[in-house]
Coordinates of N, CA and C in Angstrom, one line a residue:
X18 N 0.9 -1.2 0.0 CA 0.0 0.0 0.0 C 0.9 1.2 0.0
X19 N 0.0 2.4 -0.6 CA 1.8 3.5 -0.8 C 0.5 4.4 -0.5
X20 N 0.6 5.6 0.5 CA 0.3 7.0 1.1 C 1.1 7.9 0.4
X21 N 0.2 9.0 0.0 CA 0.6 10.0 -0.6 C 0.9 11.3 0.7
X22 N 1.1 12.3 0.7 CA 0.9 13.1 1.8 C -0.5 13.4 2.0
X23 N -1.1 13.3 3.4 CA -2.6 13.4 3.9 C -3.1 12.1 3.7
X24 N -2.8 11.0 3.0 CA -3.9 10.1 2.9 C -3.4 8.9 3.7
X25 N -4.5 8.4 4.4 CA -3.9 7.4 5.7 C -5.3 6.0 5.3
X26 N -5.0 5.6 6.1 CA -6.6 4.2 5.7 C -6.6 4.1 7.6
X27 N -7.8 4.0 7.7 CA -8.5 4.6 8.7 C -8.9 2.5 9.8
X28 N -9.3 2.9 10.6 CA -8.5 1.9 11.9 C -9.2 0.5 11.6
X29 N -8.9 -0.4 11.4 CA -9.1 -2.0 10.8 C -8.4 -2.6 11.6
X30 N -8.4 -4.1 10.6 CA -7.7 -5.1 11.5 C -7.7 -6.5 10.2
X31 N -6.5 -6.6 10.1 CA -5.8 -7.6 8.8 C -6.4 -8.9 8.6
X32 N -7.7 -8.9 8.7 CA -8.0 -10.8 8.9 C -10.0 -10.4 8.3
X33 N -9.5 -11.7 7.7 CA -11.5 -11.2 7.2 C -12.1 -12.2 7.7
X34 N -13.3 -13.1 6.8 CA -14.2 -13.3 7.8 C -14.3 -15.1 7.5
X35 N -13.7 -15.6 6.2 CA -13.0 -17.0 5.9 C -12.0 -17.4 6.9
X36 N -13.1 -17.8 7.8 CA -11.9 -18.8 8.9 C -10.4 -19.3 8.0
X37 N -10.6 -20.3 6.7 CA -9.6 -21.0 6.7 C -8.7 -20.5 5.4
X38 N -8.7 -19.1 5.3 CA -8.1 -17.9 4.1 C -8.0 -17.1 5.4
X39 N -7.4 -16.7 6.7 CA -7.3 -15.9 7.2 C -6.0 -15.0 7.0
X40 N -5.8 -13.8 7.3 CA -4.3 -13.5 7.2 C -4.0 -13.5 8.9
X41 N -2.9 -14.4 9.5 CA -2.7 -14.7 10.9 C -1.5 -13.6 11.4
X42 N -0.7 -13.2 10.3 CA 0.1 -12.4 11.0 C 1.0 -11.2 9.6
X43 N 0.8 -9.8 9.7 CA 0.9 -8.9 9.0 C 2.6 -8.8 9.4
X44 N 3.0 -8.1 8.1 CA 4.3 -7.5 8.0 C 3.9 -6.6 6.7
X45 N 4.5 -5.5 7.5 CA 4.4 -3.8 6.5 C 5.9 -3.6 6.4
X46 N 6.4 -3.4 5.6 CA 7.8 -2.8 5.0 C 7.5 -1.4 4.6
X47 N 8.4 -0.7 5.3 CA 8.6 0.7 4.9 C 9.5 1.0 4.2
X48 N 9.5 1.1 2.5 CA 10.0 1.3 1.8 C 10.5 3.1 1.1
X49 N 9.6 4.1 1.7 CA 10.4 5.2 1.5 C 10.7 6.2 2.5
X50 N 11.1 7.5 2.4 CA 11.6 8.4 3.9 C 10.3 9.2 3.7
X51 N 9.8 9.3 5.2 CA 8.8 10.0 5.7 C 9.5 11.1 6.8
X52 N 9.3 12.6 6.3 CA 10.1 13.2 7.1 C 9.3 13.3 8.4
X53 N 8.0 13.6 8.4 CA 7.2 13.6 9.6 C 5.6 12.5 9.6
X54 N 4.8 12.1 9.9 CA 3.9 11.4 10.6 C 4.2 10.0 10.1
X55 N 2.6 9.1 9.2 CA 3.0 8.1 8.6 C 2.8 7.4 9.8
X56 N 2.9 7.3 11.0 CA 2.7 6.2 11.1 C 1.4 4.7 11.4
X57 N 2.4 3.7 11.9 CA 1.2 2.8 12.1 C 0.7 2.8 13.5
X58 N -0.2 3.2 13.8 CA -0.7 3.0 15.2 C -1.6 2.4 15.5
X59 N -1.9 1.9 16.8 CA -1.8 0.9 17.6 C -3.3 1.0 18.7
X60 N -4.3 1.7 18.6 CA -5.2 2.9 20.2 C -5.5 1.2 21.2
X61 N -6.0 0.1 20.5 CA -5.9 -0.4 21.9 C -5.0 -1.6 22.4
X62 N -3.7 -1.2 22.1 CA -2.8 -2.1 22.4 C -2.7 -2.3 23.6
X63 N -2.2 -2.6 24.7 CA -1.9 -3.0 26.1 C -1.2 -1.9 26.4
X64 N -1.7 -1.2 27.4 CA -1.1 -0.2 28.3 C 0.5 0.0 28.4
X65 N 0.8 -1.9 28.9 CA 2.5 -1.3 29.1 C 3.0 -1.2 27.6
X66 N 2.5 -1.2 26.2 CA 3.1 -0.6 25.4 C 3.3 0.7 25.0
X67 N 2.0 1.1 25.4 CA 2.0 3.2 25.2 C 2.6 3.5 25.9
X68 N 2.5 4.9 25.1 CA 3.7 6.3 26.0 C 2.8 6.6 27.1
X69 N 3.5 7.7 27.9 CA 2.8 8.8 29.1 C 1.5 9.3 28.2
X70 N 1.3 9.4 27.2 CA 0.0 9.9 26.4 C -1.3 9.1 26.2
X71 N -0.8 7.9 26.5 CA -1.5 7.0 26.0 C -1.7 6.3 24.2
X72 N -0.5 6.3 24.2 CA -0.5 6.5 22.8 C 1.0 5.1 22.0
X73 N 0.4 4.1 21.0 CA 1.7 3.6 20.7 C 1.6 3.5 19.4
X74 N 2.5 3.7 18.7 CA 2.6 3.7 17.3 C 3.8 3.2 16.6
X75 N 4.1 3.3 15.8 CA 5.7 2.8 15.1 C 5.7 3.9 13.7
X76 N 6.9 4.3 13.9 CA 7.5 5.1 13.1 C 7.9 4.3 11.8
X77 N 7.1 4.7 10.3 CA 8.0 4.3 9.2 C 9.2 4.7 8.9
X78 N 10.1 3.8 9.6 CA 11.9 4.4 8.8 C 12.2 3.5 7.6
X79 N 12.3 4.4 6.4 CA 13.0 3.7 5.3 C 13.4 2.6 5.5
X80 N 13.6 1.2 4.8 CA 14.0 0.2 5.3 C 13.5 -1.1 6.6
X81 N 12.4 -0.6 7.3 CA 12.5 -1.1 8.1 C 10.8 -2.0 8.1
X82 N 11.0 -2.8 8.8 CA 9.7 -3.8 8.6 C 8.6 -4.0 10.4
X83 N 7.7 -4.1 9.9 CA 6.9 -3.9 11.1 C 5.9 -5.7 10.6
X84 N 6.3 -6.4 11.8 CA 5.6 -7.6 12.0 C 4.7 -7.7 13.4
X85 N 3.3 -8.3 12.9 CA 2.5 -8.1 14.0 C 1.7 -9.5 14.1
X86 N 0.9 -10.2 15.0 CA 0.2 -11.6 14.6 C -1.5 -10.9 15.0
X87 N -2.1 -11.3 14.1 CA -3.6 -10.4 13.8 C -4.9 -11.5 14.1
X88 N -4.4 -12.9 14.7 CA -5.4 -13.9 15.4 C -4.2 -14.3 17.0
X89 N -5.2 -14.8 17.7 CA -4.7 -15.5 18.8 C -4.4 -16.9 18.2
X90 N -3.6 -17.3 18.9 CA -3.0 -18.9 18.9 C -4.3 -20.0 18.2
X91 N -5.7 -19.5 19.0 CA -6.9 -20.5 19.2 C -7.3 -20.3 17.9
X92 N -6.6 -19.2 16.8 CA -7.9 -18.5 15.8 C -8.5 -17.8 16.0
X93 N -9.1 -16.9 17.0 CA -9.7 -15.8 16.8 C -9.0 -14.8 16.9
X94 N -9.7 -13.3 16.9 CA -8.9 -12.5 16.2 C -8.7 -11.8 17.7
X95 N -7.2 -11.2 17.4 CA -6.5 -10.3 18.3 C -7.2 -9.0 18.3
X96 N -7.7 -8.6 19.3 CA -8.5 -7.2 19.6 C -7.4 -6.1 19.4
X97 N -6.2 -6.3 19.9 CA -5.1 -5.6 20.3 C -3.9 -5.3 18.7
X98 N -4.7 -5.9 18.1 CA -4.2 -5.8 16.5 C -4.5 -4.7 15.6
X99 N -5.8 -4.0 16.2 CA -6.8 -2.9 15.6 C -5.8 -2.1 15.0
X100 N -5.5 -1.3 14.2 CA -4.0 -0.6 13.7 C -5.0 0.5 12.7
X101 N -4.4 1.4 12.3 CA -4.6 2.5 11.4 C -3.3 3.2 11.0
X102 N -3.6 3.5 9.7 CA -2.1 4.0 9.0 C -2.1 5.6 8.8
X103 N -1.4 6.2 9.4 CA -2.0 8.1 9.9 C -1.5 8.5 8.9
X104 N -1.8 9.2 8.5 CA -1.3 10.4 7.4 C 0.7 10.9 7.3
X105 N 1.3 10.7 6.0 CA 2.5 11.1 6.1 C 2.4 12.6 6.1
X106 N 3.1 13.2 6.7 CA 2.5 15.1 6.5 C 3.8 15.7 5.5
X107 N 4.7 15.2 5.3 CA 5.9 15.3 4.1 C 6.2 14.0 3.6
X108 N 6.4 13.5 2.4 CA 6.9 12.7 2.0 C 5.5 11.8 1.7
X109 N 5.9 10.3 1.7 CA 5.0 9.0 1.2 C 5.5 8.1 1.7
X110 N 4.5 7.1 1.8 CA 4.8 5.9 2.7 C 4.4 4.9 2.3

């Protein structure tokens, strides 16, 4: 998926609704430089991962890969997976 500046895709979660075509575990590659936002965040991940704000996200740095698992062990889906991709405010992502 490639962001232009401003355009983000709004808060989901990587797994549809074919139990046995599920996607179990996401990796995003950040393939270009984002001078400011862009990122992927995270609103109900587990407390001890956010900041003092309440807030956890991952920064797209050129090169670098972001791996997440989008069901629990049993097959159903990870609540704590919900992700949204924010807006790059210079650059593309």
């Amino acid at each position: 998926v490639h962001y232009n500046e401003g355009e983000y895709y709004k808060l989901h979660h990587d797994y549809g609704t074919d139990s046995e075509n599920n996607r179990y575990i996401t990796v995003l590659l950040y393939l270009n430089e984002v001078e400011f936002g862009g990122n992927t965040s995270f609103p109900y991940a587990s407390d001890e991962c956010k900041d003092k704000n309440g807030y956890f996200g991952v920064e797209p740095i050129k090169g670098s890969a972001l791996i997440f698992y989008d069901m629990l062990e049993d097959a159903n889906v990870d609540p704590l997976s919900h992700h949204q991709a924010e807006p790059p405010v210079n650059g593309s992502q």
